[in-house]
Structure formats: C-alpha cells, structure tokens
Tab-separated table of C-alpha atoms and ligand atoms in Angstrom:
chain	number	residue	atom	x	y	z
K	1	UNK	CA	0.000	0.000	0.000
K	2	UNK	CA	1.234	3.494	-0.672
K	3	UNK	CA	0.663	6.310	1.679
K	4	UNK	CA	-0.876	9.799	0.707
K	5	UNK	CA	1.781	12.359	0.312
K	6	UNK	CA	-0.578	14.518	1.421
K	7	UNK	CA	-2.041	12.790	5.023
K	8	UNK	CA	-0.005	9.865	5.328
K	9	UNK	CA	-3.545	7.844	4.666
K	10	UNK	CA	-3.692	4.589	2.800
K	11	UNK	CA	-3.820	5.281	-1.181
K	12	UNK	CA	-5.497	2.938	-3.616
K	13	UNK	CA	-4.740	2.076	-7.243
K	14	UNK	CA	-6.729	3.250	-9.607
K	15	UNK	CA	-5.251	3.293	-12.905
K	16	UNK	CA	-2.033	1.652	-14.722
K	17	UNK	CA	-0.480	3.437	-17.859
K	18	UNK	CA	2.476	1.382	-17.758
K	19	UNK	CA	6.252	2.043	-17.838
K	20	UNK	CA	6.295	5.871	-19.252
K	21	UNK	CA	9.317	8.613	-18.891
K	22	UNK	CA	9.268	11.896	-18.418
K	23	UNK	CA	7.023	13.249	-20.176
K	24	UNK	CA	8.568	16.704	-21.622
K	25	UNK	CA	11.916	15.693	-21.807
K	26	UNK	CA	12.622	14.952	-25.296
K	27	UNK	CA	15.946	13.381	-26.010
K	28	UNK	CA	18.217	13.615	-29.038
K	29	UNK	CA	18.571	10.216	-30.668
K	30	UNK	CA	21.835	9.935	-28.949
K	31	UNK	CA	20.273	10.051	-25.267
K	32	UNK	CA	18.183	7.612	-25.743
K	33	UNK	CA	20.097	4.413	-23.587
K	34	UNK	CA	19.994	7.251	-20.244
K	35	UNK	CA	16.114	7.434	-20.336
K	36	UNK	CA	14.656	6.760	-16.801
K	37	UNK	CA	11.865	5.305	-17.034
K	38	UNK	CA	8.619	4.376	-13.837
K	39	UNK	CA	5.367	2.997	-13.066
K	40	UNK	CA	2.896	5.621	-14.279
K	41	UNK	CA	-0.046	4.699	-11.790
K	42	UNK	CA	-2.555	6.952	-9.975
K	43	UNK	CA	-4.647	6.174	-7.178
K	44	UNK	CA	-6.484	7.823	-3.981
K	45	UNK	CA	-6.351	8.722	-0.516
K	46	UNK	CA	-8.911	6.817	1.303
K	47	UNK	CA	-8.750	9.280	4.053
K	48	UNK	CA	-8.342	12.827	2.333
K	49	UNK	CA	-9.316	11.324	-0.968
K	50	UNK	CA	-6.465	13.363	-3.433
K	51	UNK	CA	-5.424	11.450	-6.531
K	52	UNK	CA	-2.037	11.038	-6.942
K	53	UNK	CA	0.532	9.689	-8.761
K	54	UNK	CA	2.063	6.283	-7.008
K	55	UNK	CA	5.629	6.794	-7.601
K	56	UNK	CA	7.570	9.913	-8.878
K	57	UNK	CA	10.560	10.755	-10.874
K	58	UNK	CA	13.094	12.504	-9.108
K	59	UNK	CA	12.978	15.974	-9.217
K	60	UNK	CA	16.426	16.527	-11.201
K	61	UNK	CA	15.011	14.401	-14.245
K	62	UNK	CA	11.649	16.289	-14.580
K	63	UNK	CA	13.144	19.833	-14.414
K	64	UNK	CA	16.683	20.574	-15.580
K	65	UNK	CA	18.273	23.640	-17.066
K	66	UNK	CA	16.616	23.076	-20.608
K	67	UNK	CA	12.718	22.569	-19.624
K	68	UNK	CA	11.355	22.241	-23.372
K	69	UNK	CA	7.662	23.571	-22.239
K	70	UNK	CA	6.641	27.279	-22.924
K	71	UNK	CA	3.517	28.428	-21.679
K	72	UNK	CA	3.600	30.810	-24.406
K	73	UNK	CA	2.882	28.575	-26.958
K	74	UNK	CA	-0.262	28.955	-28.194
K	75	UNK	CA	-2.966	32.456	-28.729
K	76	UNK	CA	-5.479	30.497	-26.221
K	77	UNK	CA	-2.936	30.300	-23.542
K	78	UNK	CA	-0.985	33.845	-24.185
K	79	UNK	CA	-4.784	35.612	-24.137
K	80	UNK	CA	-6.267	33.459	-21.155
K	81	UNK	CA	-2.854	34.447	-18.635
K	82	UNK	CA	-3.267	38.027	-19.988
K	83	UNK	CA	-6.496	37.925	-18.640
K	84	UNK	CA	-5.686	36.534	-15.527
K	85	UNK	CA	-3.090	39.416	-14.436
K	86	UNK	CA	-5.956	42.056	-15.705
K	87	UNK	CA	-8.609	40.449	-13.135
K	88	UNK	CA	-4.907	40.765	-10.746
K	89	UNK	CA	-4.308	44.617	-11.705
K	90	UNK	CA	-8.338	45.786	-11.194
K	91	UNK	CA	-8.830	43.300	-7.715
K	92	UNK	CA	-6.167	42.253	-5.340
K	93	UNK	CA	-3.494	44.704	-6.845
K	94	UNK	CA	-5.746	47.636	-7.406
K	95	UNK	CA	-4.342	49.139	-4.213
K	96	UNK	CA	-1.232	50.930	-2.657
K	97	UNK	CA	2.278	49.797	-4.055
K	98	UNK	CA	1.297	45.766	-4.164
K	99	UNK	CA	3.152	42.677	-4.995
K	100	UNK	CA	2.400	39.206	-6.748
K	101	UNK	CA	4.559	36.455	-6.617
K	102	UNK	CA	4.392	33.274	-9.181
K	103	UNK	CA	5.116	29.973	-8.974
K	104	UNK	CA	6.721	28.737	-11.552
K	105	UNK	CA	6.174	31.270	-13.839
K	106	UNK	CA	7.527	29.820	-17.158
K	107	UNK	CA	8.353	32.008	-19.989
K	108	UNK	CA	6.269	34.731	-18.316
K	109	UNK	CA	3.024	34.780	-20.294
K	110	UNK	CA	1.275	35.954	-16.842
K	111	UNK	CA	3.814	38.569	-15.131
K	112	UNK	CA	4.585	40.396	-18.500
K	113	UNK	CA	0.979	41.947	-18.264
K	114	UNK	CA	1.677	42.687	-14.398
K	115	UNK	CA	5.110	44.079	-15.473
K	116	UNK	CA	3.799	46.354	-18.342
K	117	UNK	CA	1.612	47.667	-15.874
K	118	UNK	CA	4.382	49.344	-13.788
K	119	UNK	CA	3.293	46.634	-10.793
K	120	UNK	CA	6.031	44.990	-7.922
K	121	UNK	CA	6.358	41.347	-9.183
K	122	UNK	CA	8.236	38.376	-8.685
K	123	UNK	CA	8.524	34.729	-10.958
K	124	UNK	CA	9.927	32.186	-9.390
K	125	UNK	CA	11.396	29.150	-11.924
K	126	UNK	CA	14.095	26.764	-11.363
K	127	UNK	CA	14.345	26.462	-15.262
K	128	UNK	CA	16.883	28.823	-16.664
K	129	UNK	CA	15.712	29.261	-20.338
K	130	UNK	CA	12.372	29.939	-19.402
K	131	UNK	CA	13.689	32.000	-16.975
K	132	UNK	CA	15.675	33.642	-19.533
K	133	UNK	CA	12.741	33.906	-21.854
K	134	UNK	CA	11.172	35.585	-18.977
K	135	UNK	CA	13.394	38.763	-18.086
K	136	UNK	CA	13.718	39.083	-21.840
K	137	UNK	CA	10.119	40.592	-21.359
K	138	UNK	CA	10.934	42.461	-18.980
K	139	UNK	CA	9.409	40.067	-15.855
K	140	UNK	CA	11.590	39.541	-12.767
K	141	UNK	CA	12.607	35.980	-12.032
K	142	UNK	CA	14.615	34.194	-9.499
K	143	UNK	CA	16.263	31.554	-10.708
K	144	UNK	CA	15.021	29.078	-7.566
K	145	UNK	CA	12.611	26.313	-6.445
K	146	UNK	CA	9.463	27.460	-4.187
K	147	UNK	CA	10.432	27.075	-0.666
K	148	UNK	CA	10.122	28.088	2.538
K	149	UNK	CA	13.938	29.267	2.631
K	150	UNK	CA	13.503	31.095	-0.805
K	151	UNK	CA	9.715	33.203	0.656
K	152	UNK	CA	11.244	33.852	3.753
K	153	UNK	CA	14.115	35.188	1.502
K	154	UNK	CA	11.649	36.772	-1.398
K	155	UNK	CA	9.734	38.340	2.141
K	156	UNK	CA	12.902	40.134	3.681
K	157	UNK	CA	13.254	41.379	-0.175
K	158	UNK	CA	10.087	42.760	-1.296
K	159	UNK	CA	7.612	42.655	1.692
K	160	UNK	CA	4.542	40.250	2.000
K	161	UNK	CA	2.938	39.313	-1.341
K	162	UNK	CA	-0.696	40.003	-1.799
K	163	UNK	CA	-1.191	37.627	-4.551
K	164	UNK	CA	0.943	34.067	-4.746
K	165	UNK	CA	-0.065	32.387	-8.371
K	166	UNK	CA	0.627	29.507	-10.099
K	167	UNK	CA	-0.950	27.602	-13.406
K	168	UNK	CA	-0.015	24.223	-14.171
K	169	UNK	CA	3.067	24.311	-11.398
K	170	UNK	CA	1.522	23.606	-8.368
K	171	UNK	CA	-0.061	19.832	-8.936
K	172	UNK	CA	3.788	19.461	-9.929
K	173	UNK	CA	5.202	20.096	-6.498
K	174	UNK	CA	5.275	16.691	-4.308
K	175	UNK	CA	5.782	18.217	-1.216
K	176	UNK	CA	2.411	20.244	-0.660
K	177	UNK	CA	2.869	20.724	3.081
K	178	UNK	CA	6.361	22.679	2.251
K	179	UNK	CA	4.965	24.615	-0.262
K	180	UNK	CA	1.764	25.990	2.173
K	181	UNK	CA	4.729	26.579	4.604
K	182	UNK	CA	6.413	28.893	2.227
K	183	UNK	CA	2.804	30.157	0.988
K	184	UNK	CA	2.510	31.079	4.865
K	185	UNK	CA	6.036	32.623	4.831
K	186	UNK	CA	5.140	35.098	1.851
K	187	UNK	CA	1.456	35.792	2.039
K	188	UNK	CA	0.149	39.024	3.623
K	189	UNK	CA	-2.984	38.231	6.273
K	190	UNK	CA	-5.539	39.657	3.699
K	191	UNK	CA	-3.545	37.844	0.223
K	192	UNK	CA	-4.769	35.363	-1.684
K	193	UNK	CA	-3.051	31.885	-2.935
K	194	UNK	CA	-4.290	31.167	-6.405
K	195	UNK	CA	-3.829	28.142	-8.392
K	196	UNK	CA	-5.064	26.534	-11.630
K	197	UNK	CA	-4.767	23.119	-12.079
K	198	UNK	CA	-6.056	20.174	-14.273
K	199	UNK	CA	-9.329	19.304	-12.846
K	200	UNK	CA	-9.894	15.650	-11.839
K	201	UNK	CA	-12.970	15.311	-13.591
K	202	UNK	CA	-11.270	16.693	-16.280
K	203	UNK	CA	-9.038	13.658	-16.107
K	204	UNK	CA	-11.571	11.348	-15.502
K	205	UNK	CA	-15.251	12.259	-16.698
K	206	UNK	CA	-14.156	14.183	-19.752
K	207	UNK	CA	-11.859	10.810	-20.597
K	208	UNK	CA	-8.210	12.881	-20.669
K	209	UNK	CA	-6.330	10.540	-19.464
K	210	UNK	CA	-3.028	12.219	-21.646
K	211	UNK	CA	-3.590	14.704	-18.704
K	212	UNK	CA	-1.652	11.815	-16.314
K	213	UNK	CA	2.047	12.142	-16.613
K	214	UNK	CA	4.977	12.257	-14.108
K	215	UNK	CA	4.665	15.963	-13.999
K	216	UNK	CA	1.487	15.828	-12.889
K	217	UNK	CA	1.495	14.584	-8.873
K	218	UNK	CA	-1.828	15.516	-8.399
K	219	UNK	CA	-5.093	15.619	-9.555
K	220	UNK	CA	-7.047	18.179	-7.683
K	221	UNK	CA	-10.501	18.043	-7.061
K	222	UNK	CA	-12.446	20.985	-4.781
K	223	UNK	CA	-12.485	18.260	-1.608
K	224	UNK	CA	-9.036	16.968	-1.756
K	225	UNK	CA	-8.059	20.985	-2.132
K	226	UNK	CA	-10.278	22.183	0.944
K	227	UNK	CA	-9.135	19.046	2.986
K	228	UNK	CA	-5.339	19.910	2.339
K	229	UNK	CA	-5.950	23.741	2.572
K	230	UNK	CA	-7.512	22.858	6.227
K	231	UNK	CA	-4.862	20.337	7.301
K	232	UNK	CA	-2.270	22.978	6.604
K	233	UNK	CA	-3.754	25.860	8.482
K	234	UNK	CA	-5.635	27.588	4.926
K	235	UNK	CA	-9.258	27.874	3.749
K	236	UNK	CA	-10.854	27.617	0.515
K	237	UNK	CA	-12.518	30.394	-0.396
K	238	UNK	CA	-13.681	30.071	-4.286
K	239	UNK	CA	-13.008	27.964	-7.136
K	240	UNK	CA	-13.850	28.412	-11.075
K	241	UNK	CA	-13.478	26.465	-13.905
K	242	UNK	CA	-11.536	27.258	-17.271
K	243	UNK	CA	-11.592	26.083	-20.255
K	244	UNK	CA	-7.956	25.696	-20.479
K	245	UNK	CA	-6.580	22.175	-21.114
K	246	UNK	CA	-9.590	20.609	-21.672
K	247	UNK	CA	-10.689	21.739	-18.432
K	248	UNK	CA	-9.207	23.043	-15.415
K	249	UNK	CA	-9.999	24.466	-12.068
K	250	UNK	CA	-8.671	27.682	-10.349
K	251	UNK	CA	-8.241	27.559	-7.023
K	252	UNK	CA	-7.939	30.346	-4.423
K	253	UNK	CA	-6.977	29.375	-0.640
K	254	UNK	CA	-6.588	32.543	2.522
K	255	UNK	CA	-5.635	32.687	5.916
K	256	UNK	CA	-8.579	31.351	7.369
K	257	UNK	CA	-11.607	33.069	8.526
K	258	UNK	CA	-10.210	36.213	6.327
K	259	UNK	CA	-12.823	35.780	3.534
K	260	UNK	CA	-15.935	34.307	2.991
K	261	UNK	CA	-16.162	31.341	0.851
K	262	UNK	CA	-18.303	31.647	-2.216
K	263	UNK	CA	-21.020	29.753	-3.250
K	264	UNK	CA	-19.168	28.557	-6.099
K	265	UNK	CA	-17.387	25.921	-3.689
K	266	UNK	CA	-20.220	24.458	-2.110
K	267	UNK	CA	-21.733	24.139	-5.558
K	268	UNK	CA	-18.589	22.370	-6.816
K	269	UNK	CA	-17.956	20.419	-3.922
K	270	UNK	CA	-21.835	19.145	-4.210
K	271	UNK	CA	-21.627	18.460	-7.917
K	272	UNK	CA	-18.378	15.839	-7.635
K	273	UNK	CA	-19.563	13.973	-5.100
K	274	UNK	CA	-22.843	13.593	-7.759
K	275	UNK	CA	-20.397	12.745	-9.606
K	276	UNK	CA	-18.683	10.037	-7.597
K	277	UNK	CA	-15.452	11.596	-8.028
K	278	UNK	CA	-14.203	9.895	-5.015
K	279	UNK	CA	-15.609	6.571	-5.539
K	280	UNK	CA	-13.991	3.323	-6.389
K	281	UNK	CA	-16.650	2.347	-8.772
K	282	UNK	CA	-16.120	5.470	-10.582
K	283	UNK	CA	-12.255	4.918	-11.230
K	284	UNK	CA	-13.477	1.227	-12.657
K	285	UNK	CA	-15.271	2.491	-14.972
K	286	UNK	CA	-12.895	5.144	-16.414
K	287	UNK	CA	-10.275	2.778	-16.112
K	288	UNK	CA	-11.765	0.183	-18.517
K	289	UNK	CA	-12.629	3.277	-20.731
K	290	UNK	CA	-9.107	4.199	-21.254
K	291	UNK	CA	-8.023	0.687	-22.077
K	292	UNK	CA	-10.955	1.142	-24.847
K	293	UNK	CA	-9.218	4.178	-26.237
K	294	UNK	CA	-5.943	2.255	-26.776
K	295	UNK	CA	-7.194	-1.022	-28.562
K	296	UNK	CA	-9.252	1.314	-30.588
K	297	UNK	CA	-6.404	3.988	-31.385
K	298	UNK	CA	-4.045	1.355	-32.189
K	299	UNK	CA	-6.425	-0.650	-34.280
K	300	UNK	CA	-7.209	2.263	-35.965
K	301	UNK	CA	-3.619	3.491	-36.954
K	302	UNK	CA	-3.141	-0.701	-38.113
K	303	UNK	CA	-5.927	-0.301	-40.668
K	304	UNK	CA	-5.057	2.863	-42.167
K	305	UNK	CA	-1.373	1.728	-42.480
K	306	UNK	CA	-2.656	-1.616	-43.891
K	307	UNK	CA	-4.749	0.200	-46.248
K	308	UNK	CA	-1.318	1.698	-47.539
K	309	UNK	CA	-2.347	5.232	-46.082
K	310	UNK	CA	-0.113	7.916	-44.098
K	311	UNK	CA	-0.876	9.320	-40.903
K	312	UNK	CA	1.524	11.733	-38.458
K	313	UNK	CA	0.562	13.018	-35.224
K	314	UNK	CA	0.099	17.222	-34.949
K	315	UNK	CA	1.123	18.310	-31.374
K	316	UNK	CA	3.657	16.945	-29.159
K	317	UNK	CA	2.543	17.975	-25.868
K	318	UNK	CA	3.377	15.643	-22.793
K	319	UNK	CA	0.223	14.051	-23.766
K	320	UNK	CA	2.002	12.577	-26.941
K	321	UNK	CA	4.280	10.881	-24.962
K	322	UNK	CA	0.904	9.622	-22.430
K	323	UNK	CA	-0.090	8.234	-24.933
K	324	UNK	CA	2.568	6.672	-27.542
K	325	UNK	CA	3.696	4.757	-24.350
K	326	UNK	CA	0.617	3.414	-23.036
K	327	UNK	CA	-0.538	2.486	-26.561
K	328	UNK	CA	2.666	1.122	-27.333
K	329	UNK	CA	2.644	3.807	-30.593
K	330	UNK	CA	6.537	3.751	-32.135
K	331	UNK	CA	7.420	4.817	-35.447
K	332	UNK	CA	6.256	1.654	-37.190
K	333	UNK	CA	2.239	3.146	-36.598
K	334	UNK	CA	3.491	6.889	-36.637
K	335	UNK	CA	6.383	7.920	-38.229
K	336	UNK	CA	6.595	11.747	-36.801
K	337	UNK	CA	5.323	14.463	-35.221
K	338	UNK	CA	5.168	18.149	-35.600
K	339	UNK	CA	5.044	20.532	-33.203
K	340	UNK	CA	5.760	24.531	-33.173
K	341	UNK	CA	8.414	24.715	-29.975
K	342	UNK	CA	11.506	25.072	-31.583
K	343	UNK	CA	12.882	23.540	-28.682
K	344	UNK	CA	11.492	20.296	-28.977
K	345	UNK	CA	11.913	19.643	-33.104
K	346	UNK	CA	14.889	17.485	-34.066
K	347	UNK	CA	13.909	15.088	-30.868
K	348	UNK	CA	12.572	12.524	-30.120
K	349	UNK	CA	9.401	11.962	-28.292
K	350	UNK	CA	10.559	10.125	-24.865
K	351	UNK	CA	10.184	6.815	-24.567
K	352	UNK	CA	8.113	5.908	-27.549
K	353	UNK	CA	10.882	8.109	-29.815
K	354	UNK	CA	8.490	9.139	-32.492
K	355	UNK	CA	10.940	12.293	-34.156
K	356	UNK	CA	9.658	15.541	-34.072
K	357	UNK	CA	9.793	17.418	-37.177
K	358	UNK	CA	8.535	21.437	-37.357
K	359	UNK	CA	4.513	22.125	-39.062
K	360	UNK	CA	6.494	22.468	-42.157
K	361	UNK	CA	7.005	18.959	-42.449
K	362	UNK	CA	3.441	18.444	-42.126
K	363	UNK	CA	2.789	20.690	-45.254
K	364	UNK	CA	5.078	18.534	-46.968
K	365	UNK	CA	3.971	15.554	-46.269
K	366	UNK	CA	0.443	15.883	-46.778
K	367	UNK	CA	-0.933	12.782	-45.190
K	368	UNK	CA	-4.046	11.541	-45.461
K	369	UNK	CA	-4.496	11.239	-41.232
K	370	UNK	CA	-3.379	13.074	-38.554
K	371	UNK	CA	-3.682	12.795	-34.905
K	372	UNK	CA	-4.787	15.691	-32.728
K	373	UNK	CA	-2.264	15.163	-29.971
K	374	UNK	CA	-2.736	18.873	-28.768
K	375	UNK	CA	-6.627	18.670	-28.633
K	376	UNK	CA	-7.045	20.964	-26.367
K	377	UNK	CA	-5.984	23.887	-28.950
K	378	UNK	CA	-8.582	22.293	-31.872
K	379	UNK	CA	-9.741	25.393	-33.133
K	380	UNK	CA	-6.600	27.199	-33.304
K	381	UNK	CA	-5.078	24.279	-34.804
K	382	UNK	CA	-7.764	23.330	-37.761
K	383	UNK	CA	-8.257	26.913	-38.800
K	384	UNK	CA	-4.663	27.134	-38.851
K	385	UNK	CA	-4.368	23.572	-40.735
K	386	UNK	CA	-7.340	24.188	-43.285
K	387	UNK	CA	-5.630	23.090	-45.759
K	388	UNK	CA	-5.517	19.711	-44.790
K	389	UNK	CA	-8.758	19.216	-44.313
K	390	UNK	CA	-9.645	20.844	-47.518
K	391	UNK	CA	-7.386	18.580	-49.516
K	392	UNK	CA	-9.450	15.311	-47.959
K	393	UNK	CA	-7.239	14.876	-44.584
K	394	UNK	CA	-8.978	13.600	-41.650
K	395	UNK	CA	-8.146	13.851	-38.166
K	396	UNK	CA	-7.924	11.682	-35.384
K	397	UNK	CA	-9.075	12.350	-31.738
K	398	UNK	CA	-8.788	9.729	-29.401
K	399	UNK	CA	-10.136	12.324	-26.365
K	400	UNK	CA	-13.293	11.370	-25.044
K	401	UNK	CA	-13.108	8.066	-27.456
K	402	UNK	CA	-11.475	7.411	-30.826
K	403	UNK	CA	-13.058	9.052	-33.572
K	404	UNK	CA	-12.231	10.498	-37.199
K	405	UNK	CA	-13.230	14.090	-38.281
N	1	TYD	P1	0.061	22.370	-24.240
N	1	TYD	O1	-1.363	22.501	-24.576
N	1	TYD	O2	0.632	23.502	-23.528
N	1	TYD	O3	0.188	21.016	-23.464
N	1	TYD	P2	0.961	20.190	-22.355
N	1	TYD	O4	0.857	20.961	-21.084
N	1	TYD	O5	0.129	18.944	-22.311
N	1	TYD	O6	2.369	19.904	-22.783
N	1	TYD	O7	0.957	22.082	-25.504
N	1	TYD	C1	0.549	22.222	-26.800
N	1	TYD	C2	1.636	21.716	-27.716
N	1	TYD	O8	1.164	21.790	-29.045
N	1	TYD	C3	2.898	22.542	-27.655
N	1	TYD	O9	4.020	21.674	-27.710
N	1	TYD	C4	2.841	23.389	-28.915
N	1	TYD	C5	2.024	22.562	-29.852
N	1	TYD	N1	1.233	23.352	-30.795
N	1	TYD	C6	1.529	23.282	-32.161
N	1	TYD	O10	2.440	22.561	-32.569
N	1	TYD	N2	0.794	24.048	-33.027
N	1	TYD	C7	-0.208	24.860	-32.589
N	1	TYD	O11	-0.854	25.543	-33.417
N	1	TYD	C8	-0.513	24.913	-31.191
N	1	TYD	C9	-1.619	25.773	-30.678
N	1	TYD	C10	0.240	24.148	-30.324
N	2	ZN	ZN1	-4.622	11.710	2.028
C-alpha cells in the first residue's frame, strides 16, 4: 500500500499506464540508452481522498536547465494568462504599491501583463531558459525552487505578497505541506493563494487521461483541495473552472476566517460527489474506458497503415508521450510528429521516440491522417491547418473516445 503524500492515509490504485518517462523531456537520438523510465499509476487517498501519482521521478530528471515547455505557446494560452493578471491589476493589486509572486512562472506569459503595468512582481522558476525567456520581457525571475527558505528570503526582499499564483506548477510540487509553509512565509494576512490546475474530472469524466504524466502529482478536485488547505492551516474560499486544457480548475486558498467562501465551492464540492469523483466504482469504470481508447487507437492506426495510407501526429505535448507509451505507438504506426516549440523539433518523443519534425514537415507531407495530440488547442489548430482538411485529410481524436473528423 502506498501512503498519501498529502495525510499519510492509505492510497489505492486506480489506474495503470504502464512504464512511461518523463514526459517533456525529449531526447536527441543519442540520449536515448539514459532514459529513466517508472510505473505511471494513480490512485487515492482513502482518508483525504487526493489522486495522486504512485511513484515519482526525481525531481532533477523532470526539471533541468533546458525545460522544453513554454507556456507561451499557443494564442489560447498567451490571451487566457493576460487575462488573468488584468482580473490581478483591477482586484487584489488595485491598491497601494502591491506585490504578486508566481510559482513557476515559465516564460512569463502571466507577469509580463503585471510588469507592463508598472506593478512589484516576482517569478519564481528553477528552469533557466524559461527564466531567460522571462526577463527578456521584462518580468523579474529568481532563478530558484518554491520554498520556505527562498519566501522567507523573497519576504525580507520585497515585503509580504498580496497575490501568490501559479498555473499548471503547483499539482507538480510533491511536497504540498512545504509549499503551504512557504505560501505562509510570503502571504500578507488579507492575500490570496491562487492556483489553476487540471481538474480531476477533467481527467476522468471528460476521458483525458493524456492529462496523467509524471509531472502531474496531483489531480485536484475541490475536496481533496479544501481538505489539504484545512490540514495545513488555509481555507478555501472560491473555485472556477476554465476552459484551459480541456478543463481546469482555479483555485484560491486565505488565511482562514479572512474571507468568505463563495457559493461557487459548495456548488462544486456538491456536484463531484454527484459525480462520484471519489468513488472506487467510478475509477473502474474510467479505467476500462481508457483501455478502450488504446485497442481502438491502435487498431485504428493498423488499418489505415494496412490500407497503404499515411498518418503523423500534430502536437507533441506531454500528452504525446501519455499516450505513444501506453498504446505502445513507435514509429512503425506513426512515423513523426510536428510541433511549433523550436525547442522540442529534431527530438525525439521520450520513450516511444516518435521524431519531431517542425509544421512544415506536415505541409510537406500531406498525409491523409493526422492525430490531434494537442486537442485541447482544436480550433486554433484546424483553422490554422485548413488546408488539410480541404485537400481530404482527416483527423484523429482519441479524447473522449477514438473518432475520425
Ligand atoms: P500544451 O497545450 O501547452 O500542453 P501540455 O501541457 O500537455 O504539454 O501544448 C501544446 C503543444 O502543441 C505545444 O508543444 C505546442 C504545440 N502546438 C503546435 O504545434 N501548433 C499549434 O498551433 C498549437 C496551438 C500548439
Ligand atoms: Zn490523504
């Protein structure tokens, strides 16, 4: 039995995917042999009832100086964080000289709003190119893991933060308890702790299971956050969902007793236990779905390569290399990729070591399938890919089942 990293309670299998890597670090064909590989299964707290990953990678493999994700990426995600640090600048920083501190703030597609805007901010990323990336807009970074050491540090510095933030960082961190410590080191009484997150019904109810990867230690739900945020002297005090990822929850945690919780997390909290989010039954059910999605998938990239057809996959998020593993997907079913971040073309995809090539490629090639890898940017992608379609390409979406477009 595994114990909760959260509560020390007994955790539960749930799901298998098999023996993955990391997810987003894409070798050159050289580095292959040194790929560290583990035992990509979730399960859940009986006691506090977060999802979690079983095992993890160590932390040196899953970040290292040359992190090959940019939250930057895409128009949905560069319009949705500028968003986020306007709702910032007119609510919890529309006051005297304030400051906002993020977790893990990537190539700094959030804080360069905040530091257009004149405002005291902080990023905090252990990754140096992002980091670099980053203060070449202008946004302030240190160069450090979250900690308690590094807020009580950032707090002699700069004062208290009014506003601690992270996206798609904080289901990341193992340690939650250390990171609420340093939350409590940094945070003024009134400030806020935000976070957005993949949501676990997200994950489970919406059938993206490419969401599971060793990145991703958690998969928060609005009870496993309230139970944590209690256990570690914090209260939840609103949620919301975005449409980011497929489908994600925001998350906003004070000092407790300081606000009043809205009515949005009693509504949420009601709505997954409808849902059975924290029932074994539940996790059956999904799990025998996913298994569906792979015989399906790779039957479906058998016929079309039988039938003497060509299909590529468009996108190589982590979620490519979800699900190339679990499917067992090599080269022989799908000879490349594309994908925009110059970072990651001329590698390989880990573990399954499909090559990624740049969209140009894709042009080139003009297959006759393709599979939607990043499907949660559809829209940007097929109006930017009409072409394909136009010319009689079809695409694939395995997310919630296996289906051609
Ligand atoms: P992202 O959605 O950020 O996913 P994850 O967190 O699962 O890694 O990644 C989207 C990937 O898709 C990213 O590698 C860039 C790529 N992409 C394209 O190649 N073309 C596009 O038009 C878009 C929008 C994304
Ligand atoms: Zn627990």
């Amino acid at each position: 039995m595994y114990s909760c990293r959260v509560c020390n309670g007994p955790v539960r299998e749930v799901i298998d995917l098999g023996r993955q890597p990391s997810a987003n670090r894409f070798v050159l064909p050289d580095e292959v042999e040194g790929e560290l590989f583990l035992r990509l299964a979730v399960g859940m707290c009986d006691d506090c009832t977060m999802v979690q990953l079983l095992e993890d990678m160590p932390q040196e493999v899953r970040y290292h100086d040359t992190y090959r994700y940019h939250a930057s990426g895409s128009a949905s995600h560069r319009k949705h964080f500028e968003q986020v640090a306007r709702r910032f600048l007119e609510g919890e920083l529309a006051k005297d000289d304030p400051f906002i501190v993020e977790i893990g703030c990537n190539d700094g597609v959030m804080l360069e709003t905040i530091a257009q805007a004149g405002v005291r901010h902080l990023g905090v990323d252990p990754a140096k190119d992002v980091a670099a990336l980053a203060a070449a807009k202008g946004v302030r970074v240190r160069t450090t893991f979250f900690d308690e050491p590094a807020a009580v540090e950032i707090r002699a510095e700069h004062g208290p933060a009014d506003v601690i933030f992270g996206a798609n960082t904080i289901c990341h961190v193992s340690d939650q308890e250390a990171l609420l410590r340093g939350v409590d080191a940094l945070l003024s009484d009134d400030g806020i702790y935000a976070f957005e997150e993949p949501y676990l019904d997200t994950v489970v109810g919406r059938m993206a299971f490419d969401q599971v990867y060793d990145e991703h230690i958690y998969y928060f739900t609005a009870r496993s956050v309230r139970a944590m945020a209690e256990r570690f002297g914090f209260e939840l005090v609103d949620v919301e969902e975005l449409a980011l990822h497929g489908g994600e929850v925001r998350y906003v945690l004070a000092r407790p007793g300081r606000r009043q919780p809205t009515r949005a997390v009693a509504e949420m909290l009601a709505r997954e236990s409808a849902l059975g989010l924290a029932e074994p039954a539940r996790f059956e059910r999904w799990a025998a779905d996913v298994a569906r999605v792979r015989t399906d998938l790779v039957e479906l990239l058998g016929d079309i390569r039988a039938q003497g057809k060509t299909v590529v996959g468009y996108g190589s998020p982590a979620k490519t290399s979800t699900v190339t593993n679990y499917c067992g997907i090599g080269t022989e079913l799908l000879p490349f990729v594309v994908d925009s971040t110059p970072a990651k073309q001329g590698r390989l995809v880990p573990g399954s070591h499909i090559p990624v090539r740049s969209p140009e490629a894709f042009t080139e090639a003009q297959p006759d399938y393709a599979v939607l890898f990043a499907w949660n940017h559809t829209e940007e992608i097929m109006a930017k890919e009409k072409e394909f379609r136009d010319r009689g390409g079809r695409w694939i979406l395995y997310v919630p089942e296996v289906r051609v477009l």
